[in-house]
Coordinates of C-alpha atoms in Angstrom, one line a residue:
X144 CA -0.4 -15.9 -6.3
X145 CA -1.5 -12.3 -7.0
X146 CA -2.9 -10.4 -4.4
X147 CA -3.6 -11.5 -0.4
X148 CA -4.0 -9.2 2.5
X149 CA -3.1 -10.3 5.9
X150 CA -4.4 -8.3 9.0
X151 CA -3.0 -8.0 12.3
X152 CA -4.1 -5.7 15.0
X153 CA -2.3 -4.5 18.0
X154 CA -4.1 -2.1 20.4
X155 CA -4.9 0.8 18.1
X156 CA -2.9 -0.2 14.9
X157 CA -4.0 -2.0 12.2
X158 CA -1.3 -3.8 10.1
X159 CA -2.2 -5.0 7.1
X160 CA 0.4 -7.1 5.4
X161 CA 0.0 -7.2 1.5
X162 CA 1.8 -10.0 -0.1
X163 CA 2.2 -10.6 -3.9
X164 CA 1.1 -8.4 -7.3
X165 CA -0.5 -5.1 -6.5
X166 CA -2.7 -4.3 -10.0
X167 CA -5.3 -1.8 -10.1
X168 CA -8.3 -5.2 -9.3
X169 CA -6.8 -4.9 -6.2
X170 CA -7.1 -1.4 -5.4
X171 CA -11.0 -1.9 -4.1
X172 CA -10.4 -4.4 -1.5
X173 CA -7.4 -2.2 -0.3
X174 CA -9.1 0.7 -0.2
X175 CA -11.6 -0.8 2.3
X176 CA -9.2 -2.3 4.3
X177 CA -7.8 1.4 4.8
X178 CA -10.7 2.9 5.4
X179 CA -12.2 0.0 7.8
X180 CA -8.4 -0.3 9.7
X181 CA -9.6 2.0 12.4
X182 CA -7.6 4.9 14.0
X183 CA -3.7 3.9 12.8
X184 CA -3.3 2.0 9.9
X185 CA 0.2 0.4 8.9
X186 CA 0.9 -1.0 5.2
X187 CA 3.0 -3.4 5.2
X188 CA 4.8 -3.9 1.2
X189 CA 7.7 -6.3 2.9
X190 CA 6.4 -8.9 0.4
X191 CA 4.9 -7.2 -2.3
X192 CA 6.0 -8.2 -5.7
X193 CA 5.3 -5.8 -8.2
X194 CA 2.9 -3.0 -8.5
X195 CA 0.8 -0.8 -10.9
X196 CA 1.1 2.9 -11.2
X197 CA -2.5 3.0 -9.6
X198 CA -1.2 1.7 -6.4
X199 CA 1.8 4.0 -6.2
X200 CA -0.4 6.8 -6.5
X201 CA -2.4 5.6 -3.9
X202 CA 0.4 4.7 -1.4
X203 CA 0.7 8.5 -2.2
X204 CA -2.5 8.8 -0.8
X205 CA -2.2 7.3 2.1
X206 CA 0.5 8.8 3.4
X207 CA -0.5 11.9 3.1
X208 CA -3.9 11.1 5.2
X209 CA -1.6 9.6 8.4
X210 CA -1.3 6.2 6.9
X211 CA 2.2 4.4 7.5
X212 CA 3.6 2.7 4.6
X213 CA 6.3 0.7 5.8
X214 CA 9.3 -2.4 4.4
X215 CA 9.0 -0.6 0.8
X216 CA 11.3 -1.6 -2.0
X217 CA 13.7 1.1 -2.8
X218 CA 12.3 1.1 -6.5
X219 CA 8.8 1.4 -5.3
X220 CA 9.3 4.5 -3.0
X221 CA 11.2 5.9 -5.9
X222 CA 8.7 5.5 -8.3
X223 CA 6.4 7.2 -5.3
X224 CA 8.9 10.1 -5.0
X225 CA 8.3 10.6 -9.2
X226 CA 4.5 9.9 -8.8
X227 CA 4.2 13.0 -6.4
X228 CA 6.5 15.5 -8.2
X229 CA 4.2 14.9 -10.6
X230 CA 1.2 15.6 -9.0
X231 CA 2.1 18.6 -7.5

């Protein structure tokens, strides 16, 4: 398996589960979802594999426009931490 998106919703909040290989193909679907989540959107990496720099930088993204990233790896919000040093 390489990329699947499961979506919950609860009241307001949009959970969308993202299970498997995050490569940059993917980041189009994703970026929908986001922007079609509604008011709170939660990412869910809990089963998230592996992922391309692309993605890191836009979990970056998200987070800094109110979206909750949430179950992260340690060595993916690491390699966030580096991704935004860098940016700045």
């Amino acid at each position: 398996m390489t990329f699947k998106i499961e979506r919950t919703h609860c009241g307001q909040v949009t959970t969308l589960r993202l299970i498997g290989r995050l490569d940059s193909e993917c980041l189009g679907e994703l970026k929908e979802q986001v922007e079609h989540g509604g008011p709170q959107v939660v990412l869910d990496l809990a089963e998230v594999e592996l992922v391309a720099v692309e993605v890191v930088c836009f979990l970056n993204a998200c987070q800094n426009e109110g979206v909750v990233v949430a179950n992260i790896s340690p060595y993916i919000r690491k390699w966030m931490l580096r991704e935004q040093k860098t940016e700045d």
